[in-house]
N, CA, C and O atoms as a DFTB+ gen file, in Angstrom:
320 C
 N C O
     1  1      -4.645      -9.557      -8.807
     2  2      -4.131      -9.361      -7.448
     3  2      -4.989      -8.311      -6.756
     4  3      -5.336      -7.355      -7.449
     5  1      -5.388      -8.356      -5.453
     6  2      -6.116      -8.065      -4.904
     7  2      -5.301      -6.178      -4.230
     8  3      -5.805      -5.118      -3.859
     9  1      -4.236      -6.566      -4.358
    10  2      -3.514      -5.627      -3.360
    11  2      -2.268      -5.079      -4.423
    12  3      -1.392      -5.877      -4.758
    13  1      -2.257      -3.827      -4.866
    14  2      -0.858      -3.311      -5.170
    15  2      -0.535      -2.372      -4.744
    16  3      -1.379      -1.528      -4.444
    17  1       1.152      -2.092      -4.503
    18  2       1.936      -1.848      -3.396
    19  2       3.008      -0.980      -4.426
    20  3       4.146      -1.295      -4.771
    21  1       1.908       0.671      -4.911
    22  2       3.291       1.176      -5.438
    23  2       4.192       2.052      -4.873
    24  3       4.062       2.909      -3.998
    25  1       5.349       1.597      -5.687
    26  2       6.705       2.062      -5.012
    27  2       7.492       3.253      -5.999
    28  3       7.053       3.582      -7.101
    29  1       8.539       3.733      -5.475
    30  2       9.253       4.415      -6.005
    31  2      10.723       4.038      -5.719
    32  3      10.802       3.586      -4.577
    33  1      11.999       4.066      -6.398
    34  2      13.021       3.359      -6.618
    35  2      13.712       3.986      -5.472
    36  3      13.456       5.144      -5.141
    37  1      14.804       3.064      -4.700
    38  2      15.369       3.493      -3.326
    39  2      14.664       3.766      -2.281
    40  3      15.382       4.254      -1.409
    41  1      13.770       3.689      -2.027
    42  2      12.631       3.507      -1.300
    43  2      12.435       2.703       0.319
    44  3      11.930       1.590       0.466
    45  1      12.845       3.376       1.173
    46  2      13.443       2.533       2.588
    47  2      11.926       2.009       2.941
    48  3      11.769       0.793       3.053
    49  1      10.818       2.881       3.118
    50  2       9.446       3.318       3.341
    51  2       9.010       1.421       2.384
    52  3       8.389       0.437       2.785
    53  1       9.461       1.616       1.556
    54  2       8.611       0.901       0.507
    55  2       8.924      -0.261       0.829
    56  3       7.987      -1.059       0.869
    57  1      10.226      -0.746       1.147
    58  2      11.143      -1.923       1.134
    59  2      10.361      -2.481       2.720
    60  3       9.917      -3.629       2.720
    61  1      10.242      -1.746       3.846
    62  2       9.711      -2.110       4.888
    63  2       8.286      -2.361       5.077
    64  3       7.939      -3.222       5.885
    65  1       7.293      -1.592       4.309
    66  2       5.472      -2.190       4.317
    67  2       5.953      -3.663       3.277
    68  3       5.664      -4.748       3.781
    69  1       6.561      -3.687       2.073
    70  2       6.631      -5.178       1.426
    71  2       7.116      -6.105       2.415
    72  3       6.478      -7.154       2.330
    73  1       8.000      -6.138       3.330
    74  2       8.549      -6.900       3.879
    75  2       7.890      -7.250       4.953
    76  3       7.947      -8.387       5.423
    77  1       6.987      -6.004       5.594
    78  2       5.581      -6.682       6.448
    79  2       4.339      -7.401       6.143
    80  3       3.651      -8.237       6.728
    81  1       4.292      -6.745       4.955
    82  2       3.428      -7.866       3.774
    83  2       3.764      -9.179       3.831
    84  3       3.087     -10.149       4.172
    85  1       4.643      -9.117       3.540
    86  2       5.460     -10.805       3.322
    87  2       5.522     -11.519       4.780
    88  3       5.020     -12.639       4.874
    89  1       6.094     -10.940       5.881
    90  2       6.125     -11.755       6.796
    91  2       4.640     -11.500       7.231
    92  3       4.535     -12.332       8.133
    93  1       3.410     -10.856       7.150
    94  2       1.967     -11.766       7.382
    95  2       1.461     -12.116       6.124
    96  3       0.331     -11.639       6.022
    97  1       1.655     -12.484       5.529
    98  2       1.338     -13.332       4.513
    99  2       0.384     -12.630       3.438
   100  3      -0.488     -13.276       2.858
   101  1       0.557     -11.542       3.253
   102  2      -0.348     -10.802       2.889
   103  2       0.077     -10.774       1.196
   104  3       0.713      -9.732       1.037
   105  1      -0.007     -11.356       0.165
   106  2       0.131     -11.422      -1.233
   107  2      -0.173      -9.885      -1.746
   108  3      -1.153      -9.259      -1.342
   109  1       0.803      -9.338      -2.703
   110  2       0.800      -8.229      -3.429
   111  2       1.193      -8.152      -4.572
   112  3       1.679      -9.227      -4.923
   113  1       1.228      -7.227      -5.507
   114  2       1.931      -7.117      -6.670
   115  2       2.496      -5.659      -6.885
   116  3       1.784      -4.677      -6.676
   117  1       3.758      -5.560      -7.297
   118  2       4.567      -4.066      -7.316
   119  2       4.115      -3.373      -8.048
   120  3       3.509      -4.154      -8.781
   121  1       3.947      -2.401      -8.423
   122  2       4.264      -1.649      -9.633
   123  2       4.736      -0.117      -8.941
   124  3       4.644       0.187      -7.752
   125  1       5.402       0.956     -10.357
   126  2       6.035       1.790     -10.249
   127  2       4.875       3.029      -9.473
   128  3       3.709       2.665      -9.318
   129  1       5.213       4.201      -9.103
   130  2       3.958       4.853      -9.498
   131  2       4.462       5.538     -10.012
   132  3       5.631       5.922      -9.994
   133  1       3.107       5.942     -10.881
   134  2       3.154       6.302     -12.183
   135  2       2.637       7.743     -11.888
   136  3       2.567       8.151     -10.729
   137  1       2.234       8.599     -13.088
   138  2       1.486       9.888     -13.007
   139  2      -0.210       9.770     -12.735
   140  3      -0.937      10.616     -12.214
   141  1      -0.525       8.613     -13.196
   142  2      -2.218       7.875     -12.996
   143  2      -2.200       7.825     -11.293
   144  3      -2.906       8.512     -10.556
   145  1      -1.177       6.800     -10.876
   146  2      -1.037       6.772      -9.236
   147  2      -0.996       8.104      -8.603
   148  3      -1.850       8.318      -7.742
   149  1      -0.066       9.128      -8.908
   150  2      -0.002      10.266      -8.076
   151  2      -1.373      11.104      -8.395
   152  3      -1.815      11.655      -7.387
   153  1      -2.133      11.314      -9.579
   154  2      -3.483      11.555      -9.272
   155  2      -4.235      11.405      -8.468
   156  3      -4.821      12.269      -7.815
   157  1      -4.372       9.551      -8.369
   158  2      -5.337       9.331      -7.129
   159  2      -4.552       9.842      -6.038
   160  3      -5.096      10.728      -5.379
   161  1      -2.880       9.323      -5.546
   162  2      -2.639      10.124      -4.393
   163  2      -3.107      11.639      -4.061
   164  3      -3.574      11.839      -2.940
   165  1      -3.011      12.672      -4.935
   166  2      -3.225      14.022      -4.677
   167  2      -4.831      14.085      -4.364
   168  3      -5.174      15.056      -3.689
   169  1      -5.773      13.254      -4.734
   170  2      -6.835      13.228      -4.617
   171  2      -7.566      12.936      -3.715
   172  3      -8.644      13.435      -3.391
   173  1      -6.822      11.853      -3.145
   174  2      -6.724      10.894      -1.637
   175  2      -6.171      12.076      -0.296
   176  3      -6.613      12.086       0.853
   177  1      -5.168      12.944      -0.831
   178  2      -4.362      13.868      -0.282
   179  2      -3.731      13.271       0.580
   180  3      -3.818      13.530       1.780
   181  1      -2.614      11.908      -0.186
   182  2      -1.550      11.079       0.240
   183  2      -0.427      11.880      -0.537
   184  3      -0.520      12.303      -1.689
   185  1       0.886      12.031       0.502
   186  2       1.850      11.980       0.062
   187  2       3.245      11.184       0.231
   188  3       4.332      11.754       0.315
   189  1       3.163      10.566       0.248
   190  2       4.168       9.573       0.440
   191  2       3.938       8.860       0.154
   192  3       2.768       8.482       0.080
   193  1       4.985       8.196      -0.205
   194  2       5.832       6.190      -0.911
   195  2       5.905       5.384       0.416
   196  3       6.447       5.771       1.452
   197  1       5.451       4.537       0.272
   198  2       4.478       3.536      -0.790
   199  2       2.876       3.841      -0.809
   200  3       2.195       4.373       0.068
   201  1       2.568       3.442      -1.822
   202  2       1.103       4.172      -1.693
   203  2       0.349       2.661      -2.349
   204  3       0.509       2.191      -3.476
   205  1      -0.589       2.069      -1.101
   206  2      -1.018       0.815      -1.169
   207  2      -2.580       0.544      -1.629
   208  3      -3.495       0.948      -0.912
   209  1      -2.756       0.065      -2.466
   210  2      -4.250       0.292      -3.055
   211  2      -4.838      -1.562      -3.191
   212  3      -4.570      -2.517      -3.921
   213  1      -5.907      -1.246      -1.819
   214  2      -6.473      -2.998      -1.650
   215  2      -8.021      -3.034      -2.407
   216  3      -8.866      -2.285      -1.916
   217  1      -8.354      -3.742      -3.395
   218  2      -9.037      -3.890      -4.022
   219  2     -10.446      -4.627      -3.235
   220  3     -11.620      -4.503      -3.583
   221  1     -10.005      -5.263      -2.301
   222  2     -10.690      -6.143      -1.593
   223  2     -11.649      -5.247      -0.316
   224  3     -12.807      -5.435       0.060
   225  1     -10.544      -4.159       0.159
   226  2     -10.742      -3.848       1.165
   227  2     -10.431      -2.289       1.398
   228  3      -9.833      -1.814       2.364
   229  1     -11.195      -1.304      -0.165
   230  2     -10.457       0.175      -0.413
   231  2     -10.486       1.165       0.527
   232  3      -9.789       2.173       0.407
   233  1     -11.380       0.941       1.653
   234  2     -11.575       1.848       2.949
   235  2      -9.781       1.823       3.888
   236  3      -9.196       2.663       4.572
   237  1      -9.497       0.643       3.514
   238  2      -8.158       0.342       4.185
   239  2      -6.864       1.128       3.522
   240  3      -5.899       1.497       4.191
   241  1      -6.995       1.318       2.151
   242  2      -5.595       1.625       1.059
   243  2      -5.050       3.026       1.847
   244  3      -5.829       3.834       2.354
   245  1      -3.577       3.171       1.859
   246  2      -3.240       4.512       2.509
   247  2      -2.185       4.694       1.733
   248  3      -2.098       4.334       0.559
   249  1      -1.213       5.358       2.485
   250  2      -0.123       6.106       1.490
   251  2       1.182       5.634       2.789
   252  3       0.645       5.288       3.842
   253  1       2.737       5.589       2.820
   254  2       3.324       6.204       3.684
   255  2       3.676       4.811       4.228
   256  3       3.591       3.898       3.407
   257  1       4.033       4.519       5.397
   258  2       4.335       3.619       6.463
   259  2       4.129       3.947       7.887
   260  3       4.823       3.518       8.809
   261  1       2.950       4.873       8.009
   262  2       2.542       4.627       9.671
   263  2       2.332       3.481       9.635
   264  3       1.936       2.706       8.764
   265  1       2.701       3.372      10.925
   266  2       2.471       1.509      11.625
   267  2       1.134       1.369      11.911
   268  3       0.733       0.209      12.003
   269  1       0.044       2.597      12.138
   270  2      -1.053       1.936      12.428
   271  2      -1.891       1.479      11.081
   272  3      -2.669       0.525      11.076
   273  1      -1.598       2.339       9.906
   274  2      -1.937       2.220       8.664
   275  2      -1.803       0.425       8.200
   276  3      -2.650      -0.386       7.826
   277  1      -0.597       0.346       8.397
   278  2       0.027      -0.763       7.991
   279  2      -0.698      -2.259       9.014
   280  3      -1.280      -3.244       8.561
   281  1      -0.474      -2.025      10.046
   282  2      -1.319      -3.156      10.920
   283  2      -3.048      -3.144      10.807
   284  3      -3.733      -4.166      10.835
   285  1      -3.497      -1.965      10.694
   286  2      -4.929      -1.827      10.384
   287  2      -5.160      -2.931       8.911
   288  3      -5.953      -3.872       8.873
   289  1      -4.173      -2.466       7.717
   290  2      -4.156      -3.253       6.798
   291  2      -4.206      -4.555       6.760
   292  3      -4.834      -5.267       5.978
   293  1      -3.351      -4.921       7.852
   294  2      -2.570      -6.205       7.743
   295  2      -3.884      -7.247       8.402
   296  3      -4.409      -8.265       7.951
   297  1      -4.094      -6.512       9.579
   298  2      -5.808      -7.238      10.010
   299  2      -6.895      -7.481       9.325
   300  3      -7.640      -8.454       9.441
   301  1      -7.027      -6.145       8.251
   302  2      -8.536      -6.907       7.600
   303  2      -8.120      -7.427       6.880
   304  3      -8.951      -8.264       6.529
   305  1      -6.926      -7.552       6.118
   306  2      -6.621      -8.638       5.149
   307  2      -6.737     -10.189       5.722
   308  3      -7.332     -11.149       5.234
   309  1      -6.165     -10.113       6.604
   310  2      -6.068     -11.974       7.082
   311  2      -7.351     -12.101       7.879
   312  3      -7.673     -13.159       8.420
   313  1      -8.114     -10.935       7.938
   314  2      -9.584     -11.416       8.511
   315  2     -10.326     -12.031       7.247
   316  3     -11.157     -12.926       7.401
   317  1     -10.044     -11.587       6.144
   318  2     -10.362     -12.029       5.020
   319  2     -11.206     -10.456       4.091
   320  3     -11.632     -10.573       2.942
């Protein structure tokens, strides 16, 4: 999978970038984050859930749910 989308449990932040994922069609795969994930976050100097890492397109990966983050994403993905 090109795109994973980690989350942390109860997660309003998290539940809303998946669900924009999904309605543009944008394919992902979950996972938890872990202590490996919050590395790169602290490194990235992201703090916040969900923290989205695109394999395809790593200039794009961010942390959080700004909307511009998220639509910036959502464009180069379906640009291809």
């Amino acid at each position: 999978m090109n795109v994973i989308v980690y989350t942390k449990p109860r997660c309003s932040q998290c539940v809303d970038v998946k669900k924009q994922f999904e309605n543009a069609g944008i394919e992902y795969e979950e996972a938890p984050i872990d202590e490996r994930v919050l590395t790169l976050a602290r490194i990235k100097g992201w703090n916040a859930a969900p923290i989205v890492v695109s394999h395809t397109h790593p200039e794009y990966s961010f942390s959080g749910a700004a909307a511009h983050r998220v639509e910036d994403f959502i464009t180069k993905h379906q640009e291809g």
